[in-house]
Amino acid sequence: MARPHIVIVGAGFAGFHAARRLARIARRRADITVVNPTDYFLYLPLLPEVAGGVLDPRHVAVPLAGALPGVRLVLGEVDDLDVAGRRIGYRDPAGGRDQLRYDRLVLAAGSVNKLLPIPGVADHAHGFRGIPEALYLRDHVVRQIELADAAEDPAERAARCTFVVVGAGYTGTEVAAQGQLFTRELARRHPRLADVPIRWLLLDTADQVLPGMQPRLSATAEQVLRERGVEVNLGVSVKEAGATGVELTDGRTLGTYSLIWCVGVRPDPLAEATGLPLRHGRITVDEYLSVPGHPEILACGDAAAVPDPQHPGRATPMTAQHAVRQGKLAAGNIAASYGTGRRRPYRHRDLGFVVDLGGWQAAAAPLHVPLSGPLARAVTRAYHLIALPAGRARVTTDWLLTALGSRPAVGLGLIAGSAVPLETRDPKTIDA
């Protein structure tokens, strides 16, 4: 009897943990294939520290071949699903096309940048969803400070020293926090900029930083940012963006060459391309993560509308915590469909959250216990080290080196702005 073939689309938090758990349960009694555009699992929560010059980007990228023994990796971008024939179609990095047949399918494609219909944003802003974007932002920040030093026009100099982050959620808050520390350190090496303010603005239409979080921790994060000099603008967003400036919804116009888009995410377009039933752009599934009418297909993570047992009638939020748990559950329920274990519905308990504010500052609520300052920072870093599937020693070493010394201030120019447009699904590096 042929071994069952289980195909997992995507190697983000949901797909990676589904593949890892399935490999352990199956013990080579099934063929497991992961289809992903890159050969690594990206630990997204530490990406702001890559942009801030704290971490080497390779240390937040976990090689799939080493982390998922016994699992076949296929590099490609899935863009077609034949439900009747139980096949997926994908495009490989070389531009070729191929198909894979499956007995069980896990759709864990994740999410992409959310783009709002604001004039100029798609042309002049850059998102923050992957290593190419983080590397581009790091080099861009270094270059703007260097160009400001060389500029003779006061208006140009001020604009190059102004950085606008749109979106005060987890990502935007951490990007602004890390970026402000990074540019402050860079400016010390440029005496000509001694009298030029290095401005970081954090914008959000919400009435608090970290919308939806505990008010006390939101207030802590906002206070830390303001004390450092980050200009927190609530109830404000971008009305129009240009190459050298932005117009805000409150009527102000700012000169800037740096518009960083962290507004949020939307389900990967693959969800719609599958032709499966959708709910607010996410694939409809039941509490067992199965697609109604197609028990051989499961979906999890950001691309799936998994019913939230704590909030009846709503889907679980797009967070890493949910994605990890759903990936593991999908693996267990697939194993149960072959007689190993028992099928279970999705249940969860909120473990709290952590937000790294750089330096010795953080805001955390482990098990809903609010913490701030150095203690929260220690909890935050411990949480990330535990959650990292590999590379903990290297990440710890980077943290120690940064604490003892300074952040590298070299713009390598590895990623061009044209290689990381905001509207693209998967930012691409420059062709060799």
mmCIF file of C-alpha atoms in Angstrom, residues 55-429:
data_model
loop_
_atom_site.group_PDB
_atom_site.id
_atom_site.type_symbol
_atom_site.label_atom_id
_atom_site.label_comp_id
_atom_site.label_asym_id
_atom_site.label_seq_id
_atom_site.Cartn_x
_atom_site.Cartn_y
_atom_site.Cartn_z
ATOM 1 C CA LEU A 55 20.638 40.986 14.714
ATOM 2 C CA ASP A 56 22.228 39.292 11.737
ATOM 3 C CA PRO A 57 19.350 38.391 9.366
ATOM 4 C CA ARG A 58 20.612 34.816 9.042
ATOM 5 C CA HIS A 59 19.995 34.288 12.747
ATOM 6 C CA VAL A 60 16.234 34.810 12.467
ATOM 7 C CA ALA A 61 15.987 32.539 9.401
ATOM 8 C CA VAL A 62 15.766 28.851 10.334
ATOM 9 C CA PRO A 63 16.825 26.532 7.457
ATOM 10 C CA LEU A 64 13.932 24.203 6.681
ATOM 11 C CA ALA A 65 16.130 21.351 5.509
ATOM 12 C CA GLY A 66 17.826 21.122 8.895
ATOM 13 C CA ALA A 67 14.827 21.931 11.078
ATOM 14 C CA LEU A 68 12.432 19.482 9.386
ATOM 15 C CA PRO A 69 14.250 16.158 8.992
ATOM 16 C CA GLY A 70 12.324 13.682 6.900
ATOM 17 C CA VAL A 71 10.278 16.412 5.236
ATOM 18 C CA ARG A 72 10.731 17.192 1.553
ATOM 19 C CA LEU A 73 11.087 20.887 0.691
ATOM 20 C CA VAL A 74 9.843 22.170 -2.667
ATOM 21 C CA LEU A 75 10.729 25.773 -3.474
ATOM 22 C CA GLY A 76 7.790 27.392 -5.179
ATOM 23 C CA GLU A 77 4.806 29.672 -4.977
ATOM 24 C CA VAL A 78 1.455 27.877 -5.085
ATOM 25 C CA ASP A 79 -1.106 29.619 -7.287
ATOM 26 C CA ASP A 80 -3.560 26.884 -8.266
ATOM 27 C CA LEU A 81 -5.662 24.246 -6.538
ATOM 28 C CA ASP A 82 -7.472 21.393 -8.286
ATOM 29 C CA VAL A 83 -9.800 20.114 -5.580
ATOM 30 C CA ALA A 84 -11.340 17.352 -7.703
ATOM 31 C CA GLY A 85 -7.950 16.051 -8.852
ATOM 32 C CA ARG A 86 -6.304 16.644 -5.467
ATOM 33 C CA ARG A 87 -3.439 18.586 -7.017
ATOM 34 C CA ILE A 88 -1.774 21.919 -6.406
ATOM 35 C CA GLY A 89 0.038 23.909 -9.072
ATOM 36 C CA TYR A 90 3.063 26.043 -8.307
ATOM 37 C CA ARG A 91 5.698 28.230 -9.940
ATOM 38 C CA ASP A 92 9.310 27.520 -9.008
ATOM 39 C CA PRO A 93 12.045 30.187 -8.553
ATOM 40 C CA ALA A 94 13.358 29.543 -12.071
ATOM 41 C CA GLY A 95 9.978 30.399 -13.583
ATOM 42 C CA GLY A 96 8.938 26.832 -14.358
ATOM 43 C CA ARG A 97 5.627 25.271 -13.447
ATOM 44 C CA ASP A 98 4.839 21.937 -11.839
ATOM 45 C CA GLN A 99 2.176 20.092 -9.862
ATOM 46 C CA LEU A 100 1.976 17.974 -6.735
ATOM 47 C CA ARG A 101 -0.693 15.442 -5.914
ATOM 48 C CA TYR A 102 -1.872 15.150 -2.299
ATOM 49 C CA ASP A 103 -3.883 12.848 -0.083
ATOM 50 C CA ARG A 104 -4.112 15.484 2.632
ATOM 51 C CA LEU A 105 -3.509 19.201 2.145
ATOM 52 C CA VAL A 106 -2.714 21.882 4.719
ATOM 53 C CA LEU A 107 -3.161 25.446 3.483
ATOM 54 C CA ALA A 108 -1.005 27.705 5.651
ATOM 55 C CA ALA A 109 -0.100 30.441 3.192
ATOM 56 C CA GLY A 110 -0.111 33.201 5.821
ATOM 57 C CA SER A 111 -0.601 36.876 5.066
ATOM 58 C CA VAL A 112 0.756 39.830 3.099
ATOM 59 C CA ASN A 113 0.861 43.592 3.604
ATOM 60 C CA LYS A 114 -2.485 45.361 3.833
ATOM 61 C CA LEU A 115 -2.533 48.175 1.292
ATOM 62 C CA LEU A 116 -5.078 50.979 1.715
ATOM 63 C CA PRO A 117 -6.243 53.127 -1.202
ATOM 64 C CA ILE A 118 -4.143 56.164 -0.290
ATOM 65 C CA PRO A 119 -2.590 58.086 -3.200
ATOM 66 C CA GLY A 120 1.153 57.533 -3.526
ATOM 67 C CA VAL A 121 1.510 54.893 -0.812
ATOM 68 C CA ALA A 122 2.053 51.955 -3.167
ATOM 69 C CA ASP A 123 4.713 53.947 -5.033
ATOM 70 C CA HIS A 124 6.625 55.509 -2.160
ATOM 71 C CA ALA A 125 6.127 53.382 0.973
ATOM 72 C CA HIS A 126 7.842 50.146 1.926
ATOM 73 C CA GLY A 127 6.304 47.381 3.992
ATOM 74 C CA PHE A 128 7.866 45.193 6.640
ATOM 75 C CA ARG A 129 7.126 41.498 6.158
ATOM 76 C CA GLY A 130 10.405 39.800 5.291
ATOM 77 C CA ILE A 131 14.188 39.808 5.418
ATOM 78 C CA PRO A 132 14.587 41.739 2.133
ATOM 79 C CA GLU A 133 12.427 44.561 3.508
ATOM 80 C CA ALA A 134 14.263 44.621 6.847
ATOM 81 C CA LEU A 135 17.650 44.732 5.108
ATOM 82 C CA TYR A 136 16.434 47.427 2.749
ATOM 83 C CA LEU A 137 15.155 49.537 5.668
ATOM 84 C CA ARG A 138 18.403 49.131 7.601
ATOM 85 C CA ASP A 139 20.502 50.245 4.607
ATOM 86 C CA HIS A 140 18.022 53.000 3.774
ATOM 87 C CA VAL A 141 18.219 54.463 7.282
ATOM 88 C CA VAL A 142 22.032 54.437 7.209
ATOM 89 C CA ARG A 143 22.022 56.044 3.754
ATOM 90 C CA GLN A 144 19.578 58.795 4.753
ATOM 91 C CA ILE A 145 21.757 59.857 7.669
ATOM 92 C CA GLU A 146 24.829 59.890 5.402
ATOM 93 C CA LEU A 147 23.010 61.879 2.709
ATOM 94 C CA ALA A 148 21.717 64.312 5.337
ATOM 95 C CA ASP A 149 25.298 64.903 6.455
ATOM 96 C CA ALA A 150 26.297 65.730 2.868
ATOM 97 C CA ALA A 151 23.260 67.906 2.069
ATOM 98 C CA GLU A 152 23.678 71.687 2.001
ATOM 99 C CA ASP A 153 19.962 72.483 1.719
ATOM 100 C CA PRO A 154 18.446 72.676 5.239
ATOM 101 C CA ALA A 155 15.061 71.438 4.011
ATOM 102 C CA GLU A 156 16.569 68.372 2.355
ATOM 103 C CA ARG A 157 18.687 67.669 5.415
ATOM 104 C CA ALA A 158 15.618 67.833 7.691
ATOM 105 C CA ALA A 159 13.595 65.599 5.353
ATOM 106 C CA ARG A 160 16.299 62.946 5.221
ATOM 107 C CA CYS A 161 16.373 62.941 9.029
ATOM 108 C CA THR A 162 12.595 62.405 9.257
ATOM 109 C CA PHE A 163 11.196 58.863 9.357
ATOM 110 C CA VAL A 164 7.454 58.162 9.281
ATOM 111 C CA VAL A 165 6.035 54.828 10.478
ATOM 112 C CA VAL A 166 2.345 54.203 9.742
ATOM 113 C CA GLY A 167 0.660 51.707 12.073
ATOM 114 C CA ALA A 168 1.160 51.520 15.842
ATOM 115 C CA GLY A 169 0.566 47.798 16.254
ATOM 116 C CA TYR A 170 3.279 45.353 17.310
ATOM 117 C CA THR A 171 5.414 45.778 14.207
ATOM 118 C CA GLY A 172 5.130 49.523 13.799
ATOM 119 C CA THR A 173 5.794 50.187 17.476
ATOM 120 C CA GLU A 174 8.891 47.979 17.507
ATOM 121 C CA VAL A 175 10.196 49.386 14.206
ATOM 122 C CA ALA A 176 9.884 52.948 15.520
ATOM 123 C CA ALA A 177 11.516 51.997 18.838
ATOM 124 C CA GLN A 178 14.471 50.197 17.232
ATOM 125 C CA GLY A 179 14.818 52.757 14.454
ATOM 126 C CA GLN A 180 15.003 55.700 16.834
ATOM 127 C CA LEU A 181 17.801 54.057 18.845
ATOM 128 C CA PHE A 182 19.657 53.154 15.655
ATOM 129 C CA THR A 183 19.526 56.646 14.135
ATOM 130 C CA ARG A 184 20.484 58.258 17.429
ATOM 131 C CA GLU A 185 23.630 56.141 17.433
ATOM 132 C CA LEU A 186 24.297 56.867 13.758
ATOM 133 C CA ALA A 187 23.912 60.624 14.233
ATOM 134 C CA ARG A 188 26.652 60.675 16.889
ATOM 135 C CA ARG A 189 29.118 59.710 14.151
ATOM 136 C CA HIS A 190 28.148 62.719 12.036
ATOM 137 C CA PRO A 191 29.068 65.953 13.869
ATOM 138 C CA ARG A 192 27.512 68.068 11.097
ATOM 139 C CA LEU A 193 24.120 66.734 12.217
ATOM 140 C CA ALA A 194 24.569 67.788 15.847
ATOM 141 C CA ASP A 195 21.927 70.516 15.556
ATOM 142 C CA VAL A 196 19.565 68.617 13.237
ATOM 143 C CA PRO A 197 16.657 66.803 14.941
ATOM 144 C CA ILE A 198 16.380 63.116 14.026
ATOM 145 C CA ARG A 199 12.598 62.713 13.913
ATOM 146 C CA TRP A 200 10.650 59.456 14.114
ATOM 147 C CA LEU A 201 6.882 59.758 13.812
ATOM 148 C CA LEU A 202 4.497 56.908 14.643
ATOM 149 C CA LEU A 203 1.021 57.347 13.168
ATOM 150 C CA ASP A 204 -2.191 55.430 13.747
ATOM 151 C CA THR A 205 -5.875 56.154 13.328
ATOM 152 C CA ALA A 206 -6.558 54.377 16.645
ATOM 153 C CA ASP A 207 -6.719 56.209 19.964
ATOM 154 C CA GLN A 208 -3.847 54.273 21.561
ATOM 155 C CA VAL A 209 -0.539 52.642 20.769
ATOM 156 C CA LEU A 210 -0.905 48.858 20.408
ATOM 157 C CA PRO A 211 -4.663 48.969 19.711
ATOM 158 C CA GLY A 212 -6.616 46.273 21.479
ATOM 159 C CA MET A 213 -3.970 45.643 24.135
ATOM 160 C CA GLN A 214 -4.288 46.311 27.855
ATOM 161 C CA PRO A 215 -4.527 50.115 28.370
ATOM 162 C CA ARG A 216 -1.810 50.038 31.043
ATOM 163 C CA LEU A 217 0.730 48.387 28.751
ATOM 164 C CA SER A 218 -0.294 50.524 25.822
ATOM 165 C CA ALA A 219 0.322 53.594 27.958
ATOM 166 C CA THR A 220 3.717 52.201 29.044
ATOM 167 C CA ALA A 221 4.807 51.686 25.438
ATOM 168 C CA GLU A 222 3.630 55.165 24.452
ATOM 169 C CA GLN A 223 5.434 56.745 27.402
ATOM 170 C CA VAL A 224 8.721 55.006 26.556
ATOM 171 C CA LEU A 225 8.488 56.123 22.932
ATOM 172 C CA ARG A 226 7.642 59.724 23.813
ATOM 173 C CA GLU A 227 10.444 59.951 26.385
ATOM 174 C CA ARG A 228 12.897 58.865 23.698
ATOM 175 C CA GLY A 229 11.635 61.537 21.353
ATOM 176 C CA VAL A 230 9.393 59.466 19.075
ATOM 177 C CA GLU A 231 6.462 61.661 18.004
ATOM 178 C CA VAL A 232 3.363 59.535 18.593
ATOM 179 C CA ASN A 233 0.432 60.809 16.532
ATOM 180 C CA LEU A 234 -2.870 59.078 17.319
ATOM 181 C CA GLY A 235 -6.010 59.574 15.259
ATOM 182 C CA VAL A 236 -3.766 60.543 12.343
ATOM 183 C CA SER A 237 -2.657 58.803 9.158
ATOM 184 C CA VAL A 238 -1.263 59.582 5.721
ATOM 185 C CA LYS A 239 -3.573 61.363 3.259
ATOM 186 C CA GLU A 240 -1.140 61.356 0.334
ATOM 187 C CA ALA A 241 2.465 60.260 -0.144
ATOM 188 C CA GLY A 242 5.147 61.597 -2.464
ATOM 189 C CA ALA A 243 8.819 60.925 -3.150
ATOM 190 C CA THR A 244 10.005 63.670 -0.808
ATOM 191 C CA GLY A 245 7.157 64.113 1.631
ATOM 192 C CA VAL A 246 3.729 63.156 2.949
ATOM 193 C CA GLU A 247 0.509 64.970 3.667
ATOM 194 C CA LEU A 248 -1.231 63.887 6.870
ATOM 195 C CA THR A 249 -4.949 63.673 7.537
ATOM 196 C CA ASP A 250 -4.669 66.484 10.094
ATOM 197 C CA GLY A 251 -3.493 68.890 7.386
ATOM 198 C CA ARG A 252 0.228 68.851 8.128
ATOM 199 C CA THR A 253 2.835 68.315 5.418
ATOM 200 C CA LEU A 254 6.127 66.639 6.279
ATOM 201 C CA GLY A 255 9.284 66.415 4.236
ATOM 202 C CA THR A 256 10.569 62.839 4.334
ATOM 203 C CA TYR A 257 12.223 60.214 2.158
ATOM 204 C CA SER A 258 11.210 57.421 4.528
ATOM 205 C CA LEU A 259 7.638 56.108 4.698
ATOM 206 C CA ILE A 260 7.414 52.739 6.465
ATOM 207 C CA TRP A 261 4.103 50.917 6.110
ATOM 208 C CA CYS A 262 3.122 48.749 9.098
ATOM 209 C CA VAL A 263 -0.650 49.176 8.946
ATOM 210 C CA GLY A 264 -1.473 45.494 9.151
ATOM 211 C CA VAL A 265 -1.871 42.362 7.100
ATOM 212 C CA ARG A 266 -4.437 40.641 4.898
ATOM 213 C CA PRO A 267 -4.762 36.967 3.958
ATOM 214 C CA ASP A 268 -2.416 35.773 1.232
ATOM 215 C CA PRO A 269 -4.112 36.084 -2.203
ATOM 216 C CA LEU A 270 -3.811 32.295 -2.526
ATOM 217 C CA ALA A 271 -6.821 31.994 -0.198
ATOM 218 C CA GLU A 272 -9.052 33.585 -2.822
ATOM 219 C CA ALA A 273 -7.326 31.774 -5.700
ATOM 220 C CA THR A 274 -8.208 28.360 -4.254
ATOM 221 C CA GLY A 275 -11.883 28.856 -5.014
ATOM 222 C CA LEU A 276 -12.764 27.552 -1.552
ATOM 223 C CA PRO A 277 -15.422 29.290 0.584
ATOM 224 C CA LEU A 278 -14.090 32.475 2.195
ATOM 225 C CA ARG A 279 -14.940 34.558 5.215
ATOM 226 C CA HIS A 280 -13.540 38.088 5.081
ATOM 227 C CA GLY A 281 -10.885 36.884 2.673
ATOM 228 C CA ARG A 282 -9.854 33.896 4.804
ATOM 229 C CA ILE A 283 -10.615 30.252 4.013
ATOM 230 C CA THR A 284 -13.671 29.004 5.890
ATOM 231 C CA VAL A 285 -12.947 26.076 8.205
ATOM 232 C CA ASP A 286 -14.727 24.333 11.078
ATOM 233 C CA GLU A 287 -13.412 23.955 14.622
ATOM 234 C CA TYR A 288 -11.290 21.001 13.470
ATOM 235 C CA LEU A 289 -9.618 23.217 10.835
ATOM 236 C CA SER A 290 -11.252 21.244 8.005
ATOM 237 C CA VAL A 291 -12.740 22.944 4.966
ATOM 238 C CA PRO A 292 -16.490 22.154 4.883
ATOM 239 C CA GLY A 293 -17.195 19.500 2.253
ATOM 240 C CA HIS A 294 -13.499 18.720 1.846
ATOM 241 C CA PRO A 295 -12.251 16.763 4.883
ATOM 242 C CA GLU A 296 -8.945 16.105 3.101
ATOM 243 C CA ILE A 297 -8.142 19.859 3.126
ATOM 244 C CA LEU A 298 -7.242 21.726 6.310
ATOM 245 C CA ALA A 299 -6.369 25.414 6.625
ATOM 246 C CA CYS A 300 -4.713 27.248 9.492
ATOM 247 C CA GLY A 301 -2.917 30.460 10.384
ATOM 248 C CA ASP A 302 -3.603 33.904 8.930
ATOM 249 C CA ALA A 303 -5.189 32.564 5.734
ATOM 250 C CA ALA A 304 -7.854 30.576 7.631
ATOM 251 C CA ALA A 305 -10.981 31.846 9.399
ATOM 252 C CA VAL A 306 -10.697 29.528 12.396
ATOM 253 C CA PRO A 307 -13.685 29.890 14.767
ATOM 254 C CA ASP A 308 -12.631 31.533 18.021
ATOM 255 C CA PRO A 309 -14.122 29.523 20.914
ATOM 256 C CA GLN A 310 -13.627 32.458 23.277
ATOM 257 C CA HIS A 311 -15.537 34.829 20.976
ATOM 258 C CA PRO A 312 -18.384 32.932 19.275
ATOM 259 C CA GLY A 313 -19.143 34.151 15.787
ATOM 260 C CA ARG A 314 -15.639 35.549 15.265
ATOM 261 C CA ALA A 315 -12.449 34.154 13.744
ATOM 262 C CA THR A 316 -9.193 34.006 15.691
ATOM 263 C CA PRO A 317 -6.896 37.012 15.250
ATOM 264 C CA MET A 318 -3.923 36.852 12.887
ATOM 265 C CA THR A 319 -1.208 36.266 15.476
ATOM 266 C CA ALA A 320 1.769 33.952 15.760
ATOM 267 C CA GLN A 321 0.367 32.360 18.915
ATOM 268 C CA HIS A 322 -2.753 31.194 17.100
ATOM 269 C CA ALA A 323 -0.803 30.122 14.014
ATOM 270 C CA VAL A 324 1.577 27.914 16.009
ATOM 271 C CA ARG A 325 -1.248 26.182 17.886
ATOM 272 C CA GLN A 326 -3.355 25.740 14.769
ATOM 273 C CA GLY A 327 -0.421 24.264 12.860
ATOM 274 C CA LYS A 328 0.152 21.700 15.571
ATOM 275 C CA LEU A 329 -3.564 20.892 15.733
ATOM 276 C CA ALA A 330 -3.750 20.446 11.964
ATOM 277 C CA ALA A 331 -0.918 17.910 12.210
ATOM 278 C CA GLY A 332 -2.659 16.035 15.007
ATOM 279 C CA ASN A 333 -5.995 15.946 13.192
ATOM 280 C CA ILE A 334 -4.382 14.666 10.000
ATOM 281 C CA ALA A 335 -2.682 11.925 12.002
ATOM 282 C CA ALA A 336 -6.066 11.110 13.584
ATOM 283 C CA SER A 337 -7.584 10.713 10.105
ATOM 284 C CA TYR A 338 -5.124 7.833 9.611
ATOM 285 C CA GLY A 339 -5.861 6.247 12.975
ATOM 286 C CA THR A 340 -3.176 7.837 15.153
ATOM 287 C CA GLY A 341 -4.561 9.860 18.038
ATOM 288 C CA ARG A 342 -7.911 11.593 18.310
ATOM 289 C CA ARG A 343 -9.367 14.440 16.313
ATOM 290 C CA ARG A 344 -9.665 17.592 18.414
ATOM 291 C CA PRO A 345 -11.353 20.991 18.012
ATOM 292 C CA TYR A 346 -9.359 24.198 18.272
ATOM 293 C CA ARG A 347 -9.071 25.546 21.803
ATOM 294 C CA HIS A 348 -6.684 28.146 23.158
ATOM 295 C CA ARG A 349 -5.776 30.193 26.172
ATOM 296 C CA ASP A 350 -4.216 33.592 25.663
ATOM 297 C CA LEU A 351 -0.648 33.552 27.007
ATOM 298 C CA GLY A 352 -0.330 37.327 26.923
ATOM 299 C CA PHE A 353 1.999 39.346 24.729
ATOM 300 C CA VAL A 354 5.450 40.902 24.598
ATOM 301 C CA VAL A 355 6.631 44.057 22.822
ATOM 302 C CA ASP A 356 10.343 44.836 22.570
ATOM 303 C CA LEU A 357 11.024 48.576 22.809
ATOM 304 C CA GLY A 358 14.800 48.321 22.498
ATOM 305 C CA GLY A 359 17.485 49.255 24.988
ATOM 306 C CA TRP A 360 16.379 48.059 28.407
ATOM 307 C CA GLN A 361 12.713 48.689 27.750
ATOM 308 C CA ALA A 362 9.790 46.418 26.862
ATOM 309 C CA ALA A 363 6.125 45.925 27.647
ATOM 310 C CA ALA A 364 4.928 42.443 28.470
ATOM 311 C CA ALA A 365 1.944 40.658 29.953
ATOM 312 C CA PRO A 366 2.890 37.011 30.467
ATOM 313 C CA LEU A 367 -0.252 35.183 31.605
ATOM 314 C CA HIS A 368 -1.860 38.653 31.812
ATOM 315 C CA VAL A 369 0.568 39.928 34.474
ATOM 316 C CA PRO A 370 1.572 43.438 33.302
ATOM 317 C CA LEU A 371 5.312 44.135 33.325
ATOM 318 C CA SER A 372 7.489 46.973 32.082
ATOM 319 C CA GLY A 373 11.117 48.085 32.128
ATOM 320 C CA PRO A 374 14.107 45.739 32.458
ATOM 321 C CA LEU A 375 12.010 42.883 33.898
ATOM 322 C CA ALA A 376 9.684 42.994 30.902
ATOM 323 C CA ARG A 377 12.746 43.116 28.667
ATOM 324 C CA ALA A 378 14.135 39.955 30.269
ATOM 325 C CA VAL A 379 10.780 38.187 29.892
ATOM 326 C CA THR A 380 10.512 39.300 26.265
ATOM 327 C CA ARG A 381 13.924 37.965 25.329
ATOM 328 C CA ALA A 382 13.367 34.734 27.199
ATOM 329 C CA TYR A 383 10.079 34.269 25.356
ATOM 330 C CA HIS A 384 11.748 34.750 21.969
ATOM 331 C CA LEU A 385 14.581 32.349 22.799
ATOM 332 C CA ILE A 386 12.089 29.685 23.831
ATOM 333 C CA ALA A 387 9.960 30.229 20.715
ATOM 334 C CA LEU A 388 12.918 30.192 18.300
ATOM 335 C CA PRO A 389 13.202 26.714 16.734
ATOM 336 C CA ALA A 390 16.974 27.095 16.261
ATOM 337 C CA GLY A 391 19.812 29.614 16.378
ATOM 338 C CA ARG A 392 19.337 30.666 19.994
ATOM 339 C CA ALA A 393 23.073 30.887 20.731
ATOM 340 C CA ARG A 394 23.668 33.119 17.712
ATOM 341 C CA VAL A 395 20.809 35.448 18.603
ATOM 342 C CA THR A 396 22.048 35.665 22.199
ATOM 343 C CA THR A 397 25.554 36.460 20.963
ATOM 344 C CA ASP A 398 24.223 39.282 18.762
ATOM 345 C CA TRP A 399 22.362 40.733 21.743
ATOM 346 C CA LEU A 400 25.480 40.620 23.908
ATOM 347 C CA LEU A 401 27.675 42.211 21.243
ATOM 348 C CA THR A 402 25.194 45.033 20.759
ATOM 349 C CA ALA A 403 24.921 45.607 24.515
ATOM 350 C CA LEU A 404 28.712 45.746 24.865
ATOM 351 C CA GLY A 405 29.495 47.698 21.719
ATOM 352 C CA SER A 406 27.692 49.494 18.917
ATOM 353 C CA ARG A 407 25.526 48.545 15.990
ATOM 354 C CA PRO A 408 27.244 48.158 12.587
ATOM 355 C CA ALA A 409 26.678 51.335 10.580
ATOM 356 C CA VAL A 410 27.496 50.202 7.049
ATOM 357 C CA GLY A 411 24.981 50.422 4.214
ATOM 358 C CA LEU A 412 25.724 47.376 2.085
ATOM 359 C CA GLY A 413 23.195 48.194 -0.621
ATOM 360 C CA LEU A 414 22.150 44.561 -1.035
ATOM 361 C CA ILE A 415 18.474 45.336 -1.617
ATOM 362 C CA ALA A 416 17.200 48.017 -3.972
ATOM 363 C CA GLY A 417 13.956 49.830 -3.218
ATOM 364 C CA SER A 418 12.520 48.546 -6.501
ATOM 365 C CA ALA A 419 13.040 44.975 -5.217
ATOM 366 C CA VAL A 420 10.697 45.434 -2.251
ATOM 367 C CA PRO A 421 7.583 47.220 -3.556
ATOM 368 C CA LEU A 422 4.756 47.418 -1.063
ATOM 369 C CA GLU A 423 2.197 45.731 -3.285
ATOM 370 C CA THR A 424 4.213 42.592 -4.052
ATOM 371 C CA ARG A 425 3.280 39.285 -2.444
ATOM 372 C CA ASP A 426 6.835 38.197 -1.701
ATOM 373 C CA PRO A 427 9.658 40.757 -1.674
ATOM 374 C CA LYS A 428 12.469 39.591 -3.931
ATOM 375 C CA THR A 429 16.173 40.245 -3.787
#
